[in-house]
mmCIF file of C-alpha atoms and ligand atoms in Angstrom:
data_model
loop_
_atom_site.group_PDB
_atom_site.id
_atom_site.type_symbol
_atom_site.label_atom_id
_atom_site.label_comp_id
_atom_site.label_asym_id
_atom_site.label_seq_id
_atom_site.Cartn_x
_atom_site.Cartn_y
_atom_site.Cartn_z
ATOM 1 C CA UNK A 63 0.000 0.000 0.000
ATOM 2 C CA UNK A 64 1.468 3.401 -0.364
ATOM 3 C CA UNK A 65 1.873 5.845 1.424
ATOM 4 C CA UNK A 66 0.365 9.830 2.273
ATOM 5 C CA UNK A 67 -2.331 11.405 -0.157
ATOM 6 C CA UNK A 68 -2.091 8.123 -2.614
ATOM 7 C CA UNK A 69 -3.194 6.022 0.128
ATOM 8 C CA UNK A 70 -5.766 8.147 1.429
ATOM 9 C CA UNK A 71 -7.044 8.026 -2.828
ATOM 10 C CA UNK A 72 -7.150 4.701 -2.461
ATOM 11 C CA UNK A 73 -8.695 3.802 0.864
ATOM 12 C CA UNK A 74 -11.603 6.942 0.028
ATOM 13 C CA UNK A 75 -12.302 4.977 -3.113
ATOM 14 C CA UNK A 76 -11.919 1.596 -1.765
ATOM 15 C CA UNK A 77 -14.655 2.706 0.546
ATOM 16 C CA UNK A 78 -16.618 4.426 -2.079
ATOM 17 C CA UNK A 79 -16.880 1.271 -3.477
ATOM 18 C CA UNK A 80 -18.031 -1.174 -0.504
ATOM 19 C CA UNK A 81 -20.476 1.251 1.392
ATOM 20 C CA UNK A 82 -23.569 -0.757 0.445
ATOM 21 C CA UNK A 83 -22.293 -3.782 1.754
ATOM 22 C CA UNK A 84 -19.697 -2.362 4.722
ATOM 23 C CA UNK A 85 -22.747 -3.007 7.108
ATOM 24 C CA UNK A 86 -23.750 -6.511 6.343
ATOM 25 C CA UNK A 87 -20.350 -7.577 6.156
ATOM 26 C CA UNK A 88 -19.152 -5.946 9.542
ATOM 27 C CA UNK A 89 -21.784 -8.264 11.142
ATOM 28 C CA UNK A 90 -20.869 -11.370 9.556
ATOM 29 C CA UNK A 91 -17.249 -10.661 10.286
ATOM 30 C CA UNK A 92 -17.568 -9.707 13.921
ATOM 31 C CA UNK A 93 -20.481 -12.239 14.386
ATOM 32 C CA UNK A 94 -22.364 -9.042 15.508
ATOM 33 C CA UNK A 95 -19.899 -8.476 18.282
ATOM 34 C CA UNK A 96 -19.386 -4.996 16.529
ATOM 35 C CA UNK A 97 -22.354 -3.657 18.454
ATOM 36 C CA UNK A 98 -20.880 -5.064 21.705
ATOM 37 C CA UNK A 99 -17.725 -2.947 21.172
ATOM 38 C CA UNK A 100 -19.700 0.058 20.014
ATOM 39 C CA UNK A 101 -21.725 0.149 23.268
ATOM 40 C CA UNK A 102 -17.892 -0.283 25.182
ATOM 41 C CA UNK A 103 -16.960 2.431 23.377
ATOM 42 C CA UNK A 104 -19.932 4.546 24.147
ATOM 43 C CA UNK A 105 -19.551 3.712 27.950
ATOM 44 C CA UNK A 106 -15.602 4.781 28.104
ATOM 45 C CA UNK A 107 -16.840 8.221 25.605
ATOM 46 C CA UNK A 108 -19.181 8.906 29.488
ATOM 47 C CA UNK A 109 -21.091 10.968 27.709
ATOM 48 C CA UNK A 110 -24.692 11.665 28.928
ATOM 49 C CA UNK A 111 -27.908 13.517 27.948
ATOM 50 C CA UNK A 112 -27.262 16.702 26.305
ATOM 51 C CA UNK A 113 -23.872 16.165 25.646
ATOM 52 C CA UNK A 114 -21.770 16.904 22.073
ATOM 53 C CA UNK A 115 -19.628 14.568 20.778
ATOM 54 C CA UNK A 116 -17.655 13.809 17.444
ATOM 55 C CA UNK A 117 -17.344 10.854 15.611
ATOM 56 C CA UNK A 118 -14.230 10.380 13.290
ATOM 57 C CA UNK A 119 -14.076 8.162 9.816
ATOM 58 C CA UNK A 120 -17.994 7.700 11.197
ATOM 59 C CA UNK A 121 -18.481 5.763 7.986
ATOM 60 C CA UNK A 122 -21.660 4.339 7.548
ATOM 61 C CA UNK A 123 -22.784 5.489 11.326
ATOM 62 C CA UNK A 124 -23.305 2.307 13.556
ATOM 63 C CA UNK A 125 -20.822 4.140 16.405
ATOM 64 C CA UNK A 126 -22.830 7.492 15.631
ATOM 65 C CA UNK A 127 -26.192 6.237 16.025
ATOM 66 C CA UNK A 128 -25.483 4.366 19.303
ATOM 67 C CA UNK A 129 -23.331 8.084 20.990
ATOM 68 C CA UNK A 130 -26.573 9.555 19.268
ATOM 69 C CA UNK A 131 -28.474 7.435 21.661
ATOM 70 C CA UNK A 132 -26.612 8.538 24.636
ATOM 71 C CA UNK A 133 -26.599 12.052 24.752
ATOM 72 C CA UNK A 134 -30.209 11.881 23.694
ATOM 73 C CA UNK A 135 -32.644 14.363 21.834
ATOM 74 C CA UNK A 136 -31.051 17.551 23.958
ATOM 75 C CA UNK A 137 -27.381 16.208 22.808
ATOM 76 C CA UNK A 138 -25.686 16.538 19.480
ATOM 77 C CA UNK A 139 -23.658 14.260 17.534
ATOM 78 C CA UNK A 140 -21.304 14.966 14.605
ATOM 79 C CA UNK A 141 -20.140 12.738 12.333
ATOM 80 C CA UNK A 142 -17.125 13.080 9.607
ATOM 81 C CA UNK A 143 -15.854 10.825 7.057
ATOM 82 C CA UNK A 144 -14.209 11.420 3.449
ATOM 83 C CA UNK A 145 -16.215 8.968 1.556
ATOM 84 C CA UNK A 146 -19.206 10.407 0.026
ATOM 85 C CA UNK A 147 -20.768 7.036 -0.312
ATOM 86 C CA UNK A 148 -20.044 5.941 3.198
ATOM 87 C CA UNK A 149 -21.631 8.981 4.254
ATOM 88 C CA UNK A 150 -24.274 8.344 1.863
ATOM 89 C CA UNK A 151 -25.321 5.315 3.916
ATOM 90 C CA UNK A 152 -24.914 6.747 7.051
ATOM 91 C CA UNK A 153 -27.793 9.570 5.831
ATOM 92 C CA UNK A 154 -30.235 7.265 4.386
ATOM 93 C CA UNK A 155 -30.872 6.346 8.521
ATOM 94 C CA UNK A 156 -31.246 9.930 9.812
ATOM 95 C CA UNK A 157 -31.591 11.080 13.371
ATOM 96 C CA UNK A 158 -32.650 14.528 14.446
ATOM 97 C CA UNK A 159 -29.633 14.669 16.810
ATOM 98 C CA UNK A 160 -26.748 13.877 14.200
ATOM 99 C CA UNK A 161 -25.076 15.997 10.890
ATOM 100 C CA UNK A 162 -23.313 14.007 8.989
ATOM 101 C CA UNK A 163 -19.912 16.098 7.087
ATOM 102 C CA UNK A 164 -17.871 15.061 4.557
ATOM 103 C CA UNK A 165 -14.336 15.976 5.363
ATOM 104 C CA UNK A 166 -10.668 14.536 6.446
ATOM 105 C CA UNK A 167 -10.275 13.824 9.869
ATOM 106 C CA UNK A 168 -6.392 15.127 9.767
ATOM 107 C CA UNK A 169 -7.725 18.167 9.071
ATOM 108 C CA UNK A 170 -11.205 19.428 10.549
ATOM 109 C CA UNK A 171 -10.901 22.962 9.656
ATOM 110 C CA UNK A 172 -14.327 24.391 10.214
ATOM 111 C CA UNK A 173 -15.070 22.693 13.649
ATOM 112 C CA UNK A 174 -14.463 24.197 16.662
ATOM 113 C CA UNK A 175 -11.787 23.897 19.251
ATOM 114 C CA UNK A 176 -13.278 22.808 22.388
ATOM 115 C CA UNK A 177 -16.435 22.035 21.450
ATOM 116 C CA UNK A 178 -16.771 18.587 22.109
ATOM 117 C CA UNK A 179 -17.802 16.485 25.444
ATOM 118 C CA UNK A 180 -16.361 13.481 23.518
ATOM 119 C CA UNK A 181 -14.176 12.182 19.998
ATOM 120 C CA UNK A 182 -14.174 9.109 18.873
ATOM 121 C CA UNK A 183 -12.913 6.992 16.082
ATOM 122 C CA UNK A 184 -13.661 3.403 15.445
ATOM 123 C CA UNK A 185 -11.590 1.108 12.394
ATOM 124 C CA UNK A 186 -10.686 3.989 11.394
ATOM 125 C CA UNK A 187 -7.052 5.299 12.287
ATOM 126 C CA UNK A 188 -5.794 2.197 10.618
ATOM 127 C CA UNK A 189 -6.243 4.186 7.694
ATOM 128 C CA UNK A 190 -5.276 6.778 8.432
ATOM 129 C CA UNK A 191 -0.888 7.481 7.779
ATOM 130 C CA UNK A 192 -0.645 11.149 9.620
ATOM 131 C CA UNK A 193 -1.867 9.749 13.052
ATOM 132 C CA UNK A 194 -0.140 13.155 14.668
ATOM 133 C CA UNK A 195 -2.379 15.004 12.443
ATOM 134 C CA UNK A 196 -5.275 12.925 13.479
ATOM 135 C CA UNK A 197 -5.013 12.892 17.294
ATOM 136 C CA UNK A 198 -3.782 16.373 17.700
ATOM 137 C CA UNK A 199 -7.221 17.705 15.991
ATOM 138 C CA UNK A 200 -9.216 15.234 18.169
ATOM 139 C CA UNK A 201 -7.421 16.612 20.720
ATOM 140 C CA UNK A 202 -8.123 20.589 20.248
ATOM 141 C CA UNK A 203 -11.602 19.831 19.355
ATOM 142 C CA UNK A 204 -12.668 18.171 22.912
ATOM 143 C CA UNK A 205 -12.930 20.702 25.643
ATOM 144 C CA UNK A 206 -11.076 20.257 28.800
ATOM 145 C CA UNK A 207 -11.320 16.909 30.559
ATOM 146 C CA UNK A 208 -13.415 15.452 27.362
ATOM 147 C CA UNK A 209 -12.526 12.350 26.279
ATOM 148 C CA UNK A 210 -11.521 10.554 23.351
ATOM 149 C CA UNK A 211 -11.832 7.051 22.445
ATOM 150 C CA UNK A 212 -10.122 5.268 19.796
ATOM 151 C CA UNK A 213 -11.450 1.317 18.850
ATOM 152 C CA UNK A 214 -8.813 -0.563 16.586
ATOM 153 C CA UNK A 215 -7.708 -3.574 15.238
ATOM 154 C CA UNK A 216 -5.250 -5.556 16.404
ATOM 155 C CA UNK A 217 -2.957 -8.439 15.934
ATOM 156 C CA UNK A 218 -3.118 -10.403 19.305
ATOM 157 C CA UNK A 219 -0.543 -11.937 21.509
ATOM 158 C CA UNK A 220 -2.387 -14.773 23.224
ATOM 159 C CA UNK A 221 -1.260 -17.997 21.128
ATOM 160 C CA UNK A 222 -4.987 -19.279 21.340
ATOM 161 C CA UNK A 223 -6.039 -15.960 19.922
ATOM 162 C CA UNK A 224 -3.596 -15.641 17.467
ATOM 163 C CA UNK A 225 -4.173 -18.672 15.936
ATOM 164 C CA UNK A 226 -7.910 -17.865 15.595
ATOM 165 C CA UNK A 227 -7.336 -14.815 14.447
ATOM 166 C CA UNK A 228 -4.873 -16.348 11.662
ATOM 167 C CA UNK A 229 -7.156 -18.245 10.182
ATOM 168 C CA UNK A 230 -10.431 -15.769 10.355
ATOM 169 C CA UNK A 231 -8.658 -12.682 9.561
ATOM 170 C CA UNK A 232 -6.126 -14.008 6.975
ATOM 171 C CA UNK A 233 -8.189 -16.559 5.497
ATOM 172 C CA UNK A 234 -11.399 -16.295 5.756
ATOM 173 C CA UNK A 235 -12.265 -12.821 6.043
ATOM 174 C CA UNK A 236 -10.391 -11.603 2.805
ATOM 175 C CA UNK A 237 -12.393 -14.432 0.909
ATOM 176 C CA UNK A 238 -15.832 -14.082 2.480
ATOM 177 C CA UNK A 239 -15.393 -10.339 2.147
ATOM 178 C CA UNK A 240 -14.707 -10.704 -2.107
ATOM 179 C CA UNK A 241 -17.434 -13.073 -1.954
ATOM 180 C CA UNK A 242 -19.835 -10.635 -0.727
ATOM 181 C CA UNK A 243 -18.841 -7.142 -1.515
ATOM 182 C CA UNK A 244 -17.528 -7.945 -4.839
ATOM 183 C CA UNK A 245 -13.989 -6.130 -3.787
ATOM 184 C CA UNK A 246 -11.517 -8.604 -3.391
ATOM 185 C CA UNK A 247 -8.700 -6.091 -2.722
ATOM 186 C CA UNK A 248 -10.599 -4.217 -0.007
ATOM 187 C CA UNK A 249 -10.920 -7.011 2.094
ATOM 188 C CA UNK A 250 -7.439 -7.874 1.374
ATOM 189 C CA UNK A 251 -6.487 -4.414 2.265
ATOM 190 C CA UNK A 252 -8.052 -5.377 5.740
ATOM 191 C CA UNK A 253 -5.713 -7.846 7.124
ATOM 192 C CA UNK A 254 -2.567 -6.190 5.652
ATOM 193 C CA UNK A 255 -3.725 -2.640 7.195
ATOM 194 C CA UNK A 256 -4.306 -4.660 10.504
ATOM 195 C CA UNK A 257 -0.273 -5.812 10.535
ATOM 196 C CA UNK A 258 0.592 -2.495 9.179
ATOM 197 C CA UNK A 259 -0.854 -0.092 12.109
ATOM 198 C CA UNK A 260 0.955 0.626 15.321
ATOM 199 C CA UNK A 261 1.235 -1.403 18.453
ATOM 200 C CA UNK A 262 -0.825 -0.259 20.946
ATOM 201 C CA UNK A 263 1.556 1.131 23.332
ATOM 202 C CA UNK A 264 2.846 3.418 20.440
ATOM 203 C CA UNK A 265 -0.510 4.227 19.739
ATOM 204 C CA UNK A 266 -1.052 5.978 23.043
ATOM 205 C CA UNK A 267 2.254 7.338 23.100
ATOM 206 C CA UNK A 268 1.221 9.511 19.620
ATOM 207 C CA UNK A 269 -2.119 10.177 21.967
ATOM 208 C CA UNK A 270 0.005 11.359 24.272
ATOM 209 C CA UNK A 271 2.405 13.672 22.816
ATOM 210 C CA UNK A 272 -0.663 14.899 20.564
ATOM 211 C CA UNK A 273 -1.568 16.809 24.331
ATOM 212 C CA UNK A 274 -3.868 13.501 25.560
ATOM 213 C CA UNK A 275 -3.596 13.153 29.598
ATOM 214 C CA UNK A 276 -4.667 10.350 31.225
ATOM 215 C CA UNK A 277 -3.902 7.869 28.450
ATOM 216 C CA UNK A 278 -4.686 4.508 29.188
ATOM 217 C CA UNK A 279 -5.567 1.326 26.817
ATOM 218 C CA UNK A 280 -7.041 -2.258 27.476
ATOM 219 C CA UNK A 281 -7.606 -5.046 25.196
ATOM 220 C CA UNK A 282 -10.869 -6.747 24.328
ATOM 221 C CA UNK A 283 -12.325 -10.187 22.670
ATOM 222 C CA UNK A 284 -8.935 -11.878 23.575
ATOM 223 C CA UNK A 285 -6.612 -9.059 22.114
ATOM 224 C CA UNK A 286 -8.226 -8.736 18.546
ATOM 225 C CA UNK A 287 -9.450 -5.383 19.123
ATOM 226 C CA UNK A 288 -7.907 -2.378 21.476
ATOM 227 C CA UNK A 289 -9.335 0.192 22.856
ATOM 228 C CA UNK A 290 -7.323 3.249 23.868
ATOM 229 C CA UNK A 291 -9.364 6.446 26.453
ATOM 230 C CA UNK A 292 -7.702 10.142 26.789
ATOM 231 C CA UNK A 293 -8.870 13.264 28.796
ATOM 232 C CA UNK A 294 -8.442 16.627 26.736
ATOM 233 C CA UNK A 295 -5.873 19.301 28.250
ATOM 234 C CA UNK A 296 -7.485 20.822 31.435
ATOM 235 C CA UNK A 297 -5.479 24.240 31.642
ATOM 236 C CA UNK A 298 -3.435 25.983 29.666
ATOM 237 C CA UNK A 299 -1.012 24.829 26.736
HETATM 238 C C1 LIG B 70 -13.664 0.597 8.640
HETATM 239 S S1 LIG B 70 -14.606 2.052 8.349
HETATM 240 C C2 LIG B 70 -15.224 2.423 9.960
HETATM 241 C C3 LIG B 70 -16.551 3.098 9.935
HETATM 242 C C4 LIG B 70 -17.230 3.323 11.276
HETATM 243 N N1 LIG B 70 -16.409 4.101 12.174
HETATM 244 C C5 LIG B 70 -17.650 2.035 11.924
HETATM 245 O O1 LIG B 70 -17.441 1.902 13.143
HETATM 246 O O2 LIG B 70 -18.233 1.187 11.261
HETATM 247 C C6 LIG B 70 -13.322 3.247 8.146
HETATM 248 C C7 LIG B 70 -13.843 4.602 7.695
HETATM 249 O O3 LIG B 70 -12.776 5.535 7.803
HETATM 250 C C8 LIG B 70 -12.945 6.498 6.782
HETATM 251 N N2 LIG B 70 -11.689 7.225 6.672
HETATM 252 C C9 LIG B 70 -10.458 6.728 6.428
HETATM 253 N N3 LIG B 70 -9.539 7.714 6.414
HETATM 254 C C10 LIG B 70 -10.214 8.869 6.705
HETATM 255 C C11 LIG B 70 -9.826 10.231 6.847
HETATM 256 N N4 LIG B 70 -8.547 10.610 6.709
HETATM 257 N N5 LIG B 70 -10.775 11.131 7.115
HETATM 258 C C12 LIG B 70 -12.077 10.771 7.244
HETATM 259 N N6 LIG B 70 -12.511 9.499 7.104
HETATM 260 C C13 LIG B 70 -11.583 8.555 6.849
HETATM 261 C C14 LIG B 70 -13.341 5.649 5.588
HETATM 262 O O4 LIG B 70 -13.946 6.407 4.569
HETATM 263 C C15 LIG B 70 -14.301 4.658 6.257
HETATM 264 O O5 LIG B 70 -15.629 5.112 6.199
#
């Protein structure tokens, strides 16, 4: 895969091209667990009613509808993601409490500093090279003591796991993904992109230096997916 704007082309288009079927295949993937982790992330956002919070590479919104659901009809959710199509699916199940924008998530010109009770970004900084770029704007957009919440991929270290996750994630999932999306080298973009990102104790260092306090990550489902929780600056710079 390369690297910078090309890749960014390519994984826009890639998921240009698989919105219709990103939703049915995340369930069949995650045997539905996806809404287990979505509600995990939702509890470690603690956002509540009336709340505002931001939801990164939001794709099709399954995270935004469920943080839509927790700061109810007095909150406000706002959702951003570069793929017109994704975005496209995401709209076709409106809610009076969300906006849906297209736009890059290194770069989120246009929304406020320190608006935000809560960021979050789920499969999505995998894709994304400039993670400095990424977690420094989630970072000036959450107000003080806000948090943001980051849901990944990853390659586990239990053996049991690992072996599992060999032959789903490396086997199976590239072929059933062809099979049903049509896009053989999205889903073997998946796995690949998986290896490729950061281990997740570099991850929260770039949270860190990107002005995150109170950085901490955990594992879940046996190490396949992390999940990593920061507090936005309280003070000044
Ligand atoms: C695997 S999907 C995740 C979608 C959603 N967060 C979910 O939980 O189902 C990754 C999404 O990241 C988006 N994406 C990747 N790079 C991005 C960027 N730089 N800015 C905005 N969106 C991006 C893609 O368009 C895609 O919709």
């Amino acid at each position: 895969m390369p690297s910078g704007a090309e890749r960014a082309r390519l994984v826009r288009e890639m998921f240009d091209r698989i919105a219709g079927r990103y939703e049915l295949l995340n369930t069949v993937m995650t045997a539905g667990l996806h809404r287990l982790w979505n509600r995990k992330v939702v509890r470690a956002t603690g956002l509540r009613p009336g709340d505002r919070a931001l939801d990164l590479a939001c794709g099709t919104g399954s995270l935004t509808r469920d943080l839509a659901k927790a700061v109810g009809p007095g909150g406000r959710v706002l959702g951003i993601d570069f793929s017109r199509e994704m975005l496209r699916a995401a709209e076709a199940r409106p809610l009076p409490n969300v906006e849906y924008r297209l736009g890059d998530a290194t770069d989120l010109t246009g929304v406020p500093s320190d608006a935000f009770d809560a960021a979050t970004i789920a499969y999505g900084a995998r894709n994304i090279p400039d993670l400095d770029a990424l977690f420094s704007e989630m970072a000036r957009c959450v107000r003080p003591g806000g948090t943001v919440v980051c849901l990944e991929i990853a390659t586990p270290t239990n053996r049991v796991a690992a072996a599992f996750y060999g032959l789903w994630f490396d086997r199976i999932v590239p072929r059933v993904g062809a099979w049903i999306s049509g896009d053989a080298r999205a889903y073997a973009y998946l796995p690949e992109s998986v290896k490729e990102f950061v281990p997740p104790g570099e991850l929260a260092e770039i949270m860190v230096r990107n002005g995150l306090q109170n950085v901490a990550w955990h594992r879940l489902a046996g190490g396949i997916i992390t999940l990593h929780r920061g507090t936005g600056r309280s003070g000044g710079p």
